[in-house]
Amino acid sequence: MKPTTLRTKLEFLSDVLEDFCIKNSIEFLSADDILYSDIPLTEYQKDWLRLYINVWDIIEQDYTPNSKDCMETFIPTFHDWCYDDNNWYL
């Protein structure tokens, strides 16, 4: 199953953020709450969160049901992802 609607794309991005938080031992909050909080972050984590926020905003603002999918621009293998048993995989 591929994310095809705005809601499933944003749900996918939420899952990606949750995974990032788990792997980096960061409380699972919104990306901007993490980025602009007092949580100590590495430069890599800050850059990752800024890029994540940019992708989220593009998907949320530019999505129309008949538009070309912008996710492929940011995640080249996006359309190759599959969802099964609450996990995303290629």
N, C-alpha and C. Protein backbone atom coordinates (compact mmCIF):
# COMPACT_ATOMS: atom_id res chain seq x y z
N MET A 1 0.85 -1.18 0.00
CA MET A 1 0.00 0.00 0.00
C MET A 1 0.89 1.24 0.00
N LYS A 2 0.68 2.14 -0.92
CA LYS A 2 1.46 3.37 -1.02
C LYS A 2 0.64 4.54 -0.50
N PRO A 3 1.27 5.45 0.21
CA PRO A 3 0.54 6.64 0.65
C PRO A 3 0.06 7.44 -0.56
N THR A 4 -1.23 7.64 -0.68
CA THR A 4 -1.76 8.32 -1.85
C THR A 4 -2.59 9.55 -1.53
N THR A 5 -2.99 9.72 -0.30
CA THR A 5 -3.78 10.90 0.04
C THR A 5 -2.95 11.79 0.97
N LEU A 6 -3.38 13.01 1.09
CA LEU A 6 -2.70 13.95 1.97
C LEU A 6 -2.59 13.37 3.37
N ARG A 7 -3.68 12.83 3.87
CA ARG A 7 -3.67 12.29 5.23
C ARG A 7 -2.66 11.15 5.37
N THR A 8 -2.63 10.21 4.44
CA THR A 8 -1.69 9.11 4.59
C THR A 8 -0.25 9.57 4.40
N LYS A 9 -0.04 10.58 3.59
CA LYS A 9 1.32 11.11 3.44
C LYS A 9 1.78 11.78 4.73
N LEU A 10 0.90 12.53 5.36
CA LEU A 10 1.26 13.17 6.61
C LEU A 10 1.39 12.14 7.73
N GLU A 11 0.59 11.10 7.70
CA GLU A 11 0.74 10.01 8.66
C GLU A 11 2.09 9.33 8.47
N PHE A 12 2.48 9.11 7.22
CA PHE A 12 3.78 8.53 6.92
C PHE A 12 4.90 9.41 7.47
N LEU A 13 4.79 10.71 7.23
CA LEU A 13 5.81 11.63 7.74
C LEU A 13 5.84 11.63 9.27
N SER A 14 4.70 11.50 9.91
CA SER A 14 4.66 11.40 11.37
C SER A 14 5.38 10.15 11.84
N ASP A 15 5.18 9.06 11.13
CA ASP A 15 5.89 7.81 11.47
C ASP A 15 7.39 7.98 11.31
N VAL A 16 7.81 8.69 10.28
CA VAL A 16 9.24 8.95 10.05
C VAL A 16 9.80 9.77 11.21
N LEU A 17 9.08 10.80 11.63
CA LEU A 17 9.52 11.62 12.74
C LEU A 17 9.59 10.81 14.03
N GLU A 18 8.60 9.98 14.26
CA GLU A 18 8.61 9.15 15.47
C GLU A 18 9.84 8.24 15.47
N ASP A 19 10.15 7.64 14.33
CA ASP A 19 11.32 6.79 14.22
C ASP A 19 12.60 7.59 14.49
N PHE A 20 12.69 8.79 13.93
CA PHE A 20 13.83 9.67 14.19
C PHE A 20 13.97 9.94 15.68
N CYS A 21 12.86 10.24 16.34
CA CYS A 21 12.89 10.53 17.78
C CYS A 21 13.35 9.32 18.58
N ILE A 22 12.83 8.17 18.25
CA ILE A 22 13.23 6.95 18.96
C ILE A 22 14.73 6.70 18.78
N LYS A 23 15.20 6.77 17.54
CA LYS A 23 16.61 6.49 17.25
C LYS A 23 17.55 7.53 17.87
N ASN A 24 17.04 8.72 18.13
CA ASN A 24 17.87 9.78 18.70
C ASN A 24 17.56 10.07 20.17
N SER A 25 16.73 9.22 20.78
CA SER A 25 16.36 9.37 22.20
C SER A 25 15.81 10.76 22.50
N ILE A 26 14.88 11.18 21.64
CA ILE A 26 14.23 12.48 21.78
C ILE A 26 12.74 12.23 22.01
N GLU A 27 12.16 12.99 22.92
CA GLU A 27 10.71 12.87 23.15
C GLU A 27 9.96 13.13 21.84
N PHE A 28 8.95 12.32 21.56
CA PHE A 28 8.18 12.45 20.33
C PHE A 28 7.21 13.62 20.45
N LEU A 29 7.61 14.73 19.84
CA LEU A 29 6.80 15.94 19.76
C LEU A 29 6.75 16.35 18.30
N SER A 30 6.10 17.45 17.99
CA SER A 30 6.14 17.94 16.62
C SER A 30 7.57 18.39 16.32
N ALA A 31 7.94 18.36 15.05
CA ALA A 31 9.31 18.71 14.66
C ALA A 31 9.66 20.13 15.09
N ASP A 32 8.73 21.07 14.91
CA ASP A 32 9.05 22.45 15.31
C ASP A 32 9.14 22.59 16.82
N ASP A 33 8.33 21.84 17.57
CA ASP A 33 8.44 21.88 19.03
C ASP A 33 9.81 21.36 19.48
N ILE A 34 10.29 20.31 18.83
CA ILE A 34 11.61 19.79 19.16
C ILE A 34 12.69 20.80 18.78
N LEU A 35 12.61 21.30 17.56
CA LEU A 35 13.65 22.19 17.05
C LEU A 35 13.76 23.47 17.86
N TYR A 36 12.64 24.04 18.27
CA TYR A 36 12.65 25.34 18.95
C TYR A 36 12.50 25.23 20.46
N SER A 37 12.71 24.04 21.00
CA SER A 37 12.65 23.85 22.45
C SER A 37 14.06 23.95 23.02
N ASP A 38 14.17 23.66 24.29
CA ASP A 38 15.48 23.65 24.95
C ASP A 38 16.15 22.28 24.88
N ILE A 39 15.60 21.37 24.08
CA ILE A 39 16.19 20.04 23.94
C ILE A 39 17.55 20.19 23.27
N PRO A 40 18.61 19.66 23.87
CA PRO A 40 19.92 19.76 23.22
C PRO A 40 19.96 18.89 21.96
N LEU A 41 20.34 19.51 20.84
CA LEU A 41 20.37 18.82 19.56
C LEU A 41 21.72 19.01 18.88
N THR A 42 22.14 18.01 18.13
CA THR A 42 23.34 18.15 17.32
C THR A 42 22.98 18.96 16.08
N GLU A 43 24.00 19.42 15.36
CA GLU A 43 23.74 20.16 14.11
C GLU A 43 23.02 19.25 13.10
N TYR A 44 23.41 17.99 13.06
CA TYR A 44 22.74 17.03 12.17
C TYR A 44 21.25 16.95 12.50
N GLN A 45 20.91 16.82 13.78
CA GLN A 45 19.51 16.73 14.19
C GLN A 45 18.74 18.01 13.83
N LYS A 46 19.37 19.15 14.04
CA LYS A 46 18.71 20.43 13.68
C LYS A 46 18.47 20.51 12.18
N ASP A 47 19.48 20.14 11.39
CA ASP A 47 19.32 20.15 9.93
C ASP A 47 18.24 19.19 9.49
N TRP A 48 18.22 18.00 10.07
CA TRP A 48 17.22 16.99 9.72
C TRP A 48 15.82 17.52 10.01
N LEU A 49 15.65 18.11 11.18
CA LEU A 49 14.33 18.64 11.56
C LEU A 49 13.90 19.79 10.65
N ARG A 50 14.83 20.66 10.28
CA ARG A 50 14.49 21.77 9.36
C ARG A 50 14.03 21.22 8.01
N LEU A 51 14.75 20.24 7.49
CA LEU A 51 14.36 19.63 6.22
C LEU A 51 13.01 18.91 6.34
N TYR A 52 12.82 18.22 7.44
CA TYR A 52 11.55 17.53 7.68
C TYR A 52 10.39 18.54 7.67
N ILE A 53 10.56 19.64 8.36
CA ILE A 53 9.52 20.68 8.41
C ILE A 53 9.24 21.22 7.01
N ASN A 54 10.29 21.42 6.22
CA ASN A 54 10.11 21.89 4.84
C ASN A 54 9.29 20.90 4.02
N VAL A 55 9.61 19.63 4.13
CA VAL A 55 8.87 18.60 3.39
C VAL A 55 7.41 18.60 3.85
N TRP A 56 7.18 18.61 5.15
CA TRP A 56 5.82 18.62 5.69
C TRP A 56 5.03 19.80 5.12
N ASP A 57 5.63 20.99 5.15
CA ASP A 57 4.95 22.19 4.66
C ASP A 57 4.62 22.09 3.17
N ILE A 58 5.54 21.57 2.40
CA ILE A 58 5.28 21.42 0.96
C ILE A 58 4.12 20.47 0.72
N ILE A 59 4.12 19.35 1.40
CA ILE A 59 3.04 18.38 1.22
C ILE A 59 1.72 18.97 1.67
N GLU A 60 1.73 19.62 2.80
CA GLU A 60 0.49 20.18 3.35
C GLU A 60 -0.05 21.33 2.51
N GLN A 61 0.82 22.21 2.03
CA GLN A 61 0.37 23.40 1.32
C GLN A 61 0.14 23.19 -0.17
N ASP A 62 0.97 22.40 -0.79
CA ASP A 62 0.91 22.26 -2.24
C ASP A 62 0.11 21.06 -2.73
N TYR A 63 -0.43 20.29 -1.84
CA TYR A 63 -1.14 19.09 -2.25
C TYR A 63 -2.50 19.43 -2.85
N THR A 64 -2.74 18.89 -4.02
CA THR A 64 -4.08 18.87 -4.60
C THR A 64 -4.26 17.46 -5.13
N PRO A 65 -5.45 16.91 -5.11
CA PRO A 65 -5.63 15.52 -5.52
C PRO A 65 -5.07 15.18 -6.90
N ASN A 66 -5.00 16.13 -7.82
CA ASN A 66 -4.53 15.83 -9.17
C ASN A 66 -3.10 16.32 -9.42
N SER A 67 -2.43 16.82 -8.37
CA SER A 67 -1.08 17.35 -8.58
C SER A 67 -0.05 16.24 -8.64
N LYS A 68 1.09 16.56 -9.26
CA LYS A 68 2.20 15.60 -9.30
C LYS A 68 2.72 15.46 -7.88
N ASP A 69 3.03 14.27 -7.48
CA ASP A 69 3.45 14.00 -6.12
C ASP A 69 4.84 14.59 -5.84
N CYS A 70 4.90 15.53 -4.89
CA CYS A 70 6.17 16.20 -4.56
C CYS A 70 7.07 15.33 -3.70
N MET A 71 6.55 14.29 -3.07
CA MET A 71 7.38 13.46 -2.20
C MET A 71 8.54 12.84 -2.95
N GLU A 72 8.37 12.49 -4.20
CA GLU A 72 9.43 11.87 -4.97
C GLU A 72 10.65 12.79 -5.07
N THR A 73 10.43 14.08 -5.01
CA THR A 73 11.53 15.04 -5.07
C THR A 73 12.42 14.93 -3.83
N PHE A 74 11.81 14.74 -2.67
CA PHE A 74 12.55 14.74 -1.42
C PHE A 74 12.98 13.35 -0.97
N ILE A 75 12.21 12.36 -1.33
CA ILE A 75 12.55 10.98 -0.99
C ILE A 75 12.48 10.21 -2.30
N PRO A 76 13.61 10.09 -3.01
CA PRO A 76 13.59 9.51 -4.36
C PRO A 76 12.92 8.14 -4.46
N THR A 77 12.95 7.36 -3.40
CA THR A 77 12.31 6.03 -3.45
C THR A 77 10.93 6.02 -2.81
N PHE A 78 10.35 7.21 -2.63
CA PHE A 78 9.08 7.30 -1.90
C PHE A 78 8.02 6.35 -2.45
N HIS A 79 7.90 6.27 -3.75
CA HIS A 79 6.84 5.44 -4.34
C HIS A 79 7.16 3.96 -4.28
N ASP A 80 8.35 3.62 -3.82
CA ASP A 80 8.72 2.22 -3.68
C ASP A 80 8.42 1.68 -2.28
N TRP A 81 8.04 2.57 -1.37
CA TRP A 81 7.78 2.16 0.01
C TRP A 81 6.47 1.37 0.09
N CYS A 82 6.46 0.39 0.99
CA CYS A 82 5.27 -0.42 1.24
C CYS A 82 4.99 -0.40 2.74
N TYR A 83 3.74 -0.63 3.08
CA TYR A 83 3.34 -0.62 4.48
C TYR A 83 2.74 -1.98 4.82
N ASP A 84 3.25 -2.56 5.90
CA ASP A 84 2.75 -3.87 6.34
C ASP A 84 3.03 -4.03 7.82
N ASP A 85 2.05 -4.50 8.56
CA ASP A 85 2.22 -4.75 10.00
C ASP A 85 2.79 -3.54 10.74
N ASN A 86 2.25 -2.37 10.44
CA ASN A 86 2.66 -1.12 11.09
C ASN A 86 4.11 -0.74 10.83
N ASN A 87 4.67 -1.18 9.73
CA ASN A 87 6.05 -0.85 9.36
C ASN A 87 6.12 -0.44 7.91
N TRP A 88 6.98 0.54 7.63
CA TRP A 88 7.24 0.96 6.26
C TRP A 88 8.53 0.31 5.81
N TYR A 89 8.57 -0.20 4.60
CA TYR A 89 9.79 -0.81 4.08
C TYR A 89 9.83 -0.64 2.57
N LEU A 90 11.03 -0.81 2.01
CA LEU A 90 11.20 -0.73 0.56
C LEU A 90 10.89 -2.06 -0.06
